[in-house]
Amino acid sequence: MTLPARAQEPGTTTTIHTDGAGEVRRTVLPGGLRVVTETMPTVRSAAFGIWASVGSRDEVAADAGASHYLEHVLFKGTRRRSALEISAAIDAVGGDLNAFTAKEYTCYYARVLDADLPLAVDVVSDMVAESVNRPEDVEAERGVILEEIHMRDDDPGDLVHDVFADALYGETPLGRPILGTEESINALSRDRIHGYYRDRYVPQNLVVSVAGNIDHDRVVGLVSDAFAGHLTGDAAPSGPRLGGAPAPAAPRTIVLDEDTEQAHIILGCLGVSRTDDRRFALGVLDAALGGGMSSRLFQEIREKRGLAYSVYSYTAHYADSGIFGVYAGCQPSKAEEVLQICRDELARAGDLTAEELERGKGQLRGATVLGLEDTGSRMTRIAKSELVYESLMPVDEVLARVEAVTLDDVRAVVADVLDAPQALAVIGPVPDGFGS
Amino acid sequence: MTLPARAQEPGTTTTIHTDGAGEVRRTVLPGGLRVVTETMPTVRSAAFGIWASVGSRDEVAADAGASHYLEHVLFKGTRRRSALEISAAIDAVGGDLNAFTAKEYTCYYARVLDADLPLAVDVVSDMVAESVNRPEDVEAERGVILEEIHMRDDDPGDLVHDVFADALYGETPLGRPILGTEESINALSRDRIHGYYRDRYVPQNLVVSVAGNIDHDRVVGLVSDAFAGHLTGDAAPSGPRLGGAPAPAAPRTIVLDEDTEQAHIILGCLGVSRTDDRRFALGVLDAALGGGMSSRLFQEIREKRGLAYSVYSYTAHYADSGIFGVYAGCQPSKAEEVLQICRDELARAGDLTAEELERGKGQLRGATVLGLEDTGSRMTRIAKSELVYESLMPVDEVLARVEAVTLDDVRAVVADVLDAPQALAVIGPVPDGFGS
């Protein structure tokens, strides 16, 4: 295992390990800002990201949506740059500048040709470190975020995931939508947003992550210049995210009776945390149940019966909790039948065959390796390791852990996880009392 | 320029050119089947695709959706494999097997680790060359496709593109949705689908395209084995797709008064064909008007006024026609204002500044280069060149053509294209007579 970031002396650099073709290194700057890089010498581009260990889970109910709102406002201008100057700088070199907010972190990134990396470091660091959050910009962006909420509301296949989080986690931070609500967004003041920024976007909560055709020391120099003025004190980097004892209400059924063409259904239960050793067995189970076209749910619901176009299972992992869920979109008149098949398949998941086990492992193995060929996913992997794990697990170890999963492991995780109370979220014109 | 495929003697191989790191080669097999490959020696994976020069544009109205329906049915089984055996083979190695249908072509592809390429060639070729299209499978898949249509109907940001095609192209093949309609799908018989397959999926209409860590001669050997029995006769490959004199009705306004949260708006007009020399100037214009966060539409509608979350312009190119369009999703009560801004911006597009021109070129340049780092996009590029262009334009020439665009070129394309009658599609609760 590798040295955790917070145990590394500020002002020093360590080589975490070499992983496949590239080398992963970390420098801790004064003040606790971390810079992690992975070299990919065969590409001609670089992905540059700044990650903050702040997400919707950190919000009290009255602030719901503040992390995401702030993410938008950071594009609106700094001491040195207007919103147009920020976007024009990256557009001019054909880069891809964007950001996203999750429940436990927020990421700002730019993907550029390698020669344009200094520009990307300068612009994205400026956005994150020197945002001015002008009141008029906060106001203009309020309308944008309300439209993002309306767009989500117009897409029931998207909305049903937020409804499901509510059904599973209830009135806890993990149960609330990342976007917030119309009410909470309308109530958030500029001072509240700015205070959130000042309190949370401190160097020890930030990780700068870069992957591509780059040189670690040069990146550290660029980041040091870009964050000059913020690199003081002897704060250690934040430790991995530990979560915060969510106390989910008993899982519920929530039905939104909307006039959609399809019934959009998610059935699921609490899964496992991202550091839970059972995550590899649950991943294999997920692949076998609903991860590909050969999976049981796809075969039963789509291939044999033609009841759905989109049907899949999925997992989500948080610091101290997780989700295992099944989605299907079908004719409202077939919703009972589809839901019953989903329930039956979850109930009989313990009888996975050796062939299905091997296929599930193969799926995870291939997806893991194929998923790490681009700079963006490498950048994401090393950043998340810094933010949420105790250490970076080499890809080879991930693959070995997948390979080691046995049928007994899968049966154990079925008994532990799938036997739990189920939550159900439905959007569509289904009968009263549906699902009960 | 390189030798067109149909001028190349069956049974021979030619090196088209070397492009960046890799080499592009083509072999024409007996019967006219083409195999094009691009080597990317630094990756560990391969993208394998089979492309048919068949799409929704080839359908008479009664067959609407047949190309896409057939694409689904090809996953249902061959002489040698059931649907489960097809998907299980690729799932077992963690590959990504999928397909898509466009207006002018259909593609079946698998992305796999390089060691698994022989398997991918065998499975995908089997699907395309040896499909049995059993009546019961055609029936089961009918339900799946109807659900795909319903899913599209539940997503107004997706549906509005089909409505816009209707508004622009009217009752012509380009005006019809790729998915077909509930009526046309319900009316399509197994024999009709099977006949469509037998007539269209002939070797001279197919292109096998592979990019990644591969060897051309080895790929040709694998493909020859997989298509054994189909490689006879001296048919030359089909020439590039020429289209078919679409006679669009006068562009119209279509408003679907649905109870959505947002008004989803597309305003646009006929663009240029994919071989039109003006496509580079139109591409730069597209970038400057609505291609990034620094673009005029983004700045005016989102950044300054906060009226939309999603706003962008786009182009589509067909053999003999094309689209230039602008999308925005906004509050229904703001739809008039947003539409007026879109119209104003299209009207004043001729006054693009030198700075905007350069930024638009930079955007295209960067997106082109960054967009070719993965095997899938390289595979797609060389396949489309075979199907729809007279020859493969090297990336360097594409970049040079972009670089050569002048302000005069942009002004000319504005006068030629944006001055044309506009079509308008709207989904949402807007007032009667909206847009007129």
PDB file of N, CA and C in Angstrom, chain B residues 51-100:
ATOM      1  N   TRP B  51     -19.930  -1.620 -41.191  1.00  0.00           N
ATOM      2  CA  TRP B  51     -20.826  -0.545 -41.588  1.00  0.00           C
ATOM      3  C   TRP B  51     -21.564  -0.949 -42.860  1.00  0.00           C
ATOM      4  N   ALA B  52     -22.846  -0.701 -42.867  1.00  0.00           N
ATOM      5  CA  ALA B  52     -23.656  -0.945 -44.059  1.00  0.00           C
ATOM      6  C   ALA B  52     -24.143   0.402 -44.583  1.00  0.00           C
ATOM      7  N   SER B  53     -24.093   0.577 -45.887  1.00  0.00           N
ATOM      8  CA  SER B  53     -24.537   1.856 -46.458  1.00  0.00           C
ATOM      9  C   SER B  53     -26.055   1.850 -46.606  1.00  0.00           C
ATOM     10  N   VAL B  54     -26.720   1.654 -45.492  1.00  0.00           N
ATOM     11  CA  VAL B  54     -28.179   1.566 -45.448  1.00  0.00           C
ATOM     12  C   VAL B  54     -28.652   2.353 -44.237  1.00  0.00           C
ATOM     13  N   GLY B  55     -29.637   3.191 -44.420  1.00  0.00           N
ATOM     14  CA  GLY B  55     -30.180   3.946 -43.300  1.00  0.00           C
ATOM     15  C   GLY B  55     -31.620   4.294 -43.550  1.00  0.00           C
ATOM     16  N   SER B  56     -32.189   5.083 -42.654  1.00  0.00           N
ATOM     17  CA  SER B  56     -33.620   5.383 -42.747  1.00  0.00           C
ATOM     18  C   SER B  56     -33.953   6.125 -44.035  1.00  0.00           C
ATOM     19  N   ARG B  57     -32.964   6.764 -44.609  1.00  0.00           N
ATOM     20  CA  ARG B  57     -33.189   7.490 -45.845  1.00  0.00           C
ATOM     21  C   ARG B  57     -33.505   6.566 -47.025  1.00  0.00           C
ATOM     22  N   ASP B  58     -33.162   5.307 -46.873  1.00  0.00           N
ATOM     23  CA  ASP B  58     -33.387   4.342 -47.953  1.00  0.00           C
ATOM     24  C   ASP B  58     -34.774   3.716 -47.912  1.00  0.00           C
ATOM     25  N   GLU B  59     -35.559   4.117 -46.944  1.00  0.00           N
ATOM     26  CA  GLU B  59     -36.859   3.470 -46.738  1.00  0.00           C
ATOM     27  C   GLU B  59     -37.973   4.227 -47.457  1.00  0.00           C
ATOM     28  N   VAL B  60     -38.892   3.487 -48.072  1.00  0.00           N
ATOM     29  CA  VAL B  60     -40.140   4.122 -48.493  1.00  0.00           C
ATOM     30  C   VAL B  60     -40.978   4.320 -47.234  1.00  0.00           C
ATOM     31  N   ALA B  61     -41.971   5.197 -47.319  1.00  0.00           N
ATOM     32  CA  ALA B  61     -42.716   5.576 -46.115  1.00  0.00           C
ATOM     33  C   ALA B  61     -43.282   4.360 -45.380  1.00  0.00           C
ATOM     34  N   ALA B  62     -43.750   3.372 -46.118  1.00  0.00           N
ATOM     35  CA  ALA B  62     -44.369   2.209 -45.473  1.00  0.00           C
ATOM     36  C   ALA B  62     -43.349   1.387 -44.690  1.00  0.00           C
ATOM     37  N   ASP B  63     -42.065   1.524 -45.061  1.00  0.00           N
ATOM     38  CA  ASP B  63     -41.003   0.788 -44.370  1.00  0.00           C
ATOM     39  C   ASP B  63     -40.339   1.615 -43.278  1.00  0.00           C
ATOM     40  N   ALA B  64     -40.888   2.761 -42.950  1.00  0.00           N
ATOM     41  CA  ALA B  64     -40.180   3.676 -42.033  1.00  0.00           C
ATOM     42  C   ALA B  64     -39.737   2.948 -40.767  1.00  0.00           C
ATOM     43  N   GLY B  65     -38.455   3.030 -40.480  1.00  0.00           N
ATOM     44  CA  GLY B  65     -37.908   2.371 -39.304  1.00  0.00           C
ATOM     45  C   GLY B  65     -37.332   0.994 -39.584  1.00  0.00           C
ATOM     46  N   ALA B  66     -37.401   0.540 -40.838  1.00  0.00           N
ATOM     47  CA  ALA B  66     -36.944  -0.826 -41.142  1.00  0.00           C
ATOM     48  C   ALA B  66     -35.438  -0.990 -40.932  1.00  0.00           C
ATOM     49  N   SER B  67     -34.648   0.003 -41.286  1.00  0.00           N
ATOM     50  CA  SER B  67     -33.185  -0.121 -41.122  1.00  0.00           C
ATOM     51  C   SER B  67     -32.837  -0.308 -39.657  1.00  0.00           C
ATOM     52  N   HIS B  68     -33.486   0.494 -38.809  1.00  0.00           N
ATOM     53  CA  HIS B  68     -33.213   0.410 -37.379  1.00  0.00           C
ATOM     54  C   HIS B  68     -33.777  -0.878 -36.774  1.00  0.00           C
ATOM     55  N   TYR B  69     -34.958  -1.263 -37.218  1.00  0.00           N
ATOM     56  CA  TYR B  69     -35.565  -2.516 -36.757  1.00  0.00           C
ATOM     57  C   TYR B  69     -34.614  -3.671 -37.092  1.00  0.00           C
ATOM     58  N   LEU B  70     -34.136  -3.682 -38.315  1.00  0.00           N
ATOM     59  CA  LEU B  70     -33.208  -4.735 -38.732  1.00  0.00           C
ATOM     60  C   LEU B  70     -31.949  -4.742 -37.866  1.00  0.00           C
ATOM     61  N   GLU B  71     -31.452  -3.556 -37.567  1.00  0.00           N
ATOM     62  CA  GLU B  71     -30.256  -3.467 -36.705  1.00  0.00           C
ATOM     63  C   GLU B  71     -30.499  -4.219 -35.397  1.00  0.00           C
ATOM     64  N   HIS B  72     -31.681  -4.047 -34.821  1.00  0.00           N
ATOM     65  CA  HIS B  72     -32.011  -4.779 -33.590  1.00  0.00           C
ATOM     66  C   HIS B  72     -32.065  -6.291 -33.827  1.00  0.00           C
ATOM     67  N   VAL B  73     -32.701  -6.672 -34.917  1.00  0.00           N
ATOM     68  CA  VAL B  73     -32.930  -8.101 -35.155  1.00  0.00           C
ATOM     69  C   VAL B  73     -31.607  -8.839 -35.371  1.00  0.00           C
ATOM     70  N   LEU B  74     -30.608  -8.127 -35.884  1.00  0.00           N
ATOM     71  CA  LEU B  74     -29.315  -8.794 -36.126  1.00  0.00           C
ATOM     72  C   LEU B  74     -28.629  -9.258 -34.836  1.00  0.00           C
ATOM     73  N   PHE B  75     -29.100  -8.766 -33.697  1.00  0.00           N
ATOM     74  CA  PHE B  75     -28.547  -9.237 -32.421  1.00  0.00           C
ATOM     75  C   PHE B  75     -29.255 -10.507 -31.932  1.00  0.00           C
ATOM     76  N   LYS B  76     -30.289 -10.936 -32.656  1.00  0.00           N
ATOM     77  CA  LYS B  76     -31.144 -11.984 -32.117  1.00  0.00           C
ATOM     78  C   LYS B  76     -30.715 -13.408 -32.481  1.00  0.00           C
ATOM     79  N   GLY B  77     -29.758 -13.540 -33.379  1.00  0.00           N
ATOM     80  CA  GLY B  77     -29.296 -14.905 -33.598  1.00  0.00           C
ATOM     81  C   GLY B  77     -28.877 -15.191 -35.027  1.00  0.00           C
ATOM     82  N   THR B  78     -27.941 -16.120 -35.150  1.00  0.00           N
ATOM     83  CA  THR B  78     -27.408 -16.545 -36.446  1.00  0.00           C
ATOM     84  C   THR B  78     -27.575 -18.058 -36.541  1.00  0.00           C
ATOM     85  N   ARG B  79     -27.100 -18.615 -37.665  1.00  0.00           N
ATOM     86  CA  ARG B  79     -27.096 -20.078 -37.777  1.00  0.00           C
ATOM     87  C   ARG B  79     -26.350 -20.717 -36.609  1.00  0.00           C
ATOM     88  N   ARG B  80     -25.246 -20.053 -36.179  1.00  0.00           N
ATOM     89  CA  ARG B  80     -24.371 -20.666 -35.186  1.00  0.00           C
ATOM     90  C   ARG B  80     -24.623 -20.217 -33.753  1.00  0.00           C
ATOM     91  N   ARG B  81     -25.268 -19.060 -33.584  1.00  0.00           N
ATOM     92  CA  ARG B  81     -25.340 -18.482 -32.236  1.00  0.00           C
ATOM     93  C   ARG B  81     -26.741 -17.980 -31.914  1.00  0.00           C
ATOM     94  N   SER B  82     -27.171 -18.200 -30.671  1.00  0.00           N
ATOM     95  CA  SER B  82     -28.385 -17.561 -30.156  1.00  0.00           C
ATOM     96  C   SER B  82     -28.048 -16.134 -29.743  1.00  0.00           C
ATOM     97  N   ALA B  83     -29.088 -15.352 -29.432  1.00  0.00           N
ATOM     98  CA  ALA B  83     -28.869 -13.982 -28.949  1.00  0.00           C
ATOM     99  C   ALA B  83     -28.002 -13.996 -27.697  1.00  0.00           C
ATOM    100  N   LEU B  84     -28.281 -14.937 -26.812  1.00  0.00           N
ATOM    101  CA  LEU B  84     -27.495 -15.013 -25.580  1.00  0.00           C
ATOM    102  C   LEU B  84     -26.042 -15.350 -25.884  1.00  0.00           C
ATOM    103  N   GLU B  85     -25.821 -16.234 -26.830  1.00  0.00           N
ATOM    104  CA  GLU B  85     -24.430 -16.602 -27.155  1.00  0.00           C
ATOM    105  C   GLU B  85     -23.671 -15.431 -27.776  1.00  0.00           C
ATOM    106  N   ILE B  86     -24.375 -14.621 -28.553  1.00  0.00           N
ATOM    107  CA  ILE B  86     -23.728 -13.437 -29.128  1.00  0.00           C
ATOM    108  C   ILE B  86     -23.272 -12.498 -28.019  1.00  0.00           C
ATOM    109  N   SER B  87     -24.215 -12.134 -27.132  1.00  0.00           N
ATOM    110  CA  SER B  87     -23.864 -11.144 -26.109  1.00  0.00           C
ATOM    111  C   SER B  87     -22.919 -11.728 -25.067  1.00  0.00           C
ATOM    112  N   ALA B  88     -23.108 -13.001 -24.726  1.00  0.00           N
ATOM    113  CA  ALA B  88     -22.250 -13.610 -23.702  1.00  0.00           C
ATOM    114  C   ALA B  88     -20.798 -13.661 -24.161  1.00  0.00           C
ATOM    115  N   ALA B  89     -20.590 -13.903 -25.448  1.00  0.00           N
ATOM    116  CA  ALA B  89     -19.213 -14.005 -25.954  1.00  0.00           C
ATOM    117  C   ALA B  89     -18.457 -12.697 -25.736  1.00  0.00           C
ATOM    118  N   ILE B  90     -19.115 -11.574 -25.993  1.00  0.00           N
ATOM    119  CA  ILE B  90     -18.442 -10.282 -25.833  1.00  0.00           C
ATOM    120  C   ILE B  90     -18.428  -9.846 -24.376  1.00  0.00           C
ATOM    121  N   ASP B  91     -19.515 -10.089 -23.655  1.00  0.00           N
ATOM    122  CA  ASP B  91     -19.527  -9.759 -22.219  1.00  0.00           C
ATOM    123  C   ASP B  91     -18.401 -10.492 -21.478  1.00  0.00           C
ATOM    124  N   ALA B  92     -18.157 -11.722 -21.861  1.00  0.00           N
ATOM    125  CA  ALA B  92     -17.160 -12.536 -21.145  1.00  0.00           C
ATOM    126  C   ALA B  92     -15.771 -11.923 -21.196  1.00  0.00           C
ATOM    127  N   VAL B  93     -15.486 -11.150 -22.229  1.00  0.00           N
ATOM    128  CA  VAL B  93     -14.163 -10.512 -22.307  1.00  0.00           C
ATOM    129  C   VAL B  93     -14.262  -9.014 -21.994  1.00  0.00           C
ATOM    130  N   GLY B  94     -15.407  -8.600 -21.457  1.00  0.00           N
ATOM    131  CA  GLY B  94     -15.543  -7.197 -21.053  1.00  0.00           C
ATOM    132  C   GLY B  94     -15.564  -6.236 -22.217  1.00  0.00           C
ATOM    133  N   GLY B  95     -15.943  -6.730 -23.378  1.00  0.00           N
ATOM    134  CA  GLY B  95     -16.012  -5.839 -24.530  1.00  0.00           C
ATOM    135  C   GLY B  95     -17.298  -5.044 -24.541  1.00  0.00           C
ATOM    136  N   ASP B  96     -17.333  -4.088 -25.446  1.00  0.00           N
ATOM    137  CA  ASP B  96     -18.494  -3.214 -25.586  1.00  0.00           C
ATOM    138  C   ASP B  96     -19.075  -3.493 -26.970  1.00  0.00           C
ATOM    139  N   LEU B  97     -20.205  -4.188 -26.992  1.00  0.00           N
ATOM    140  CA  LEU B  97     -20.851  -4.557 -28.266  1.00  0.00           C
ATOM    141  C   LEU B  97     -22.103  -3.720 -28.434  1.00  0.00           C
ATOM    142  N   ASN B  98     -22.226  -3.047 -29.574  1.00  0.00           N
ATOM    143  CA  ASN B  98     -23.403  -2.221 -29.767  1.00  0.00           C
ATOM    144  C   ASN B  98     -23.586  -1.912 -31.250  1.00  0.00           C
ATOM    145  N   ALA B  99     -24.577  -1.122 -31.563  1.00  0.00           N
ATOM    146  CA  ALA B  99     -24.858  -0.772 -32.951  1.00  0.00           C
ATOM    147  C   ALA B  99     -25.653   0.516 -32.965  1.00  0.00           C
ATOM    148  N   PHE B 100     -25.642   1.204 -34.096  1.00  0.00           N
ATOM    149  CA  PHE B 100     -26.518   2.364 -34.230  1.00  0.00           C
ATOM    150  C   PHE B 100     -26.907   2.527 -35.689  1.00  0.00           C
TER     151      PHE B 100
END
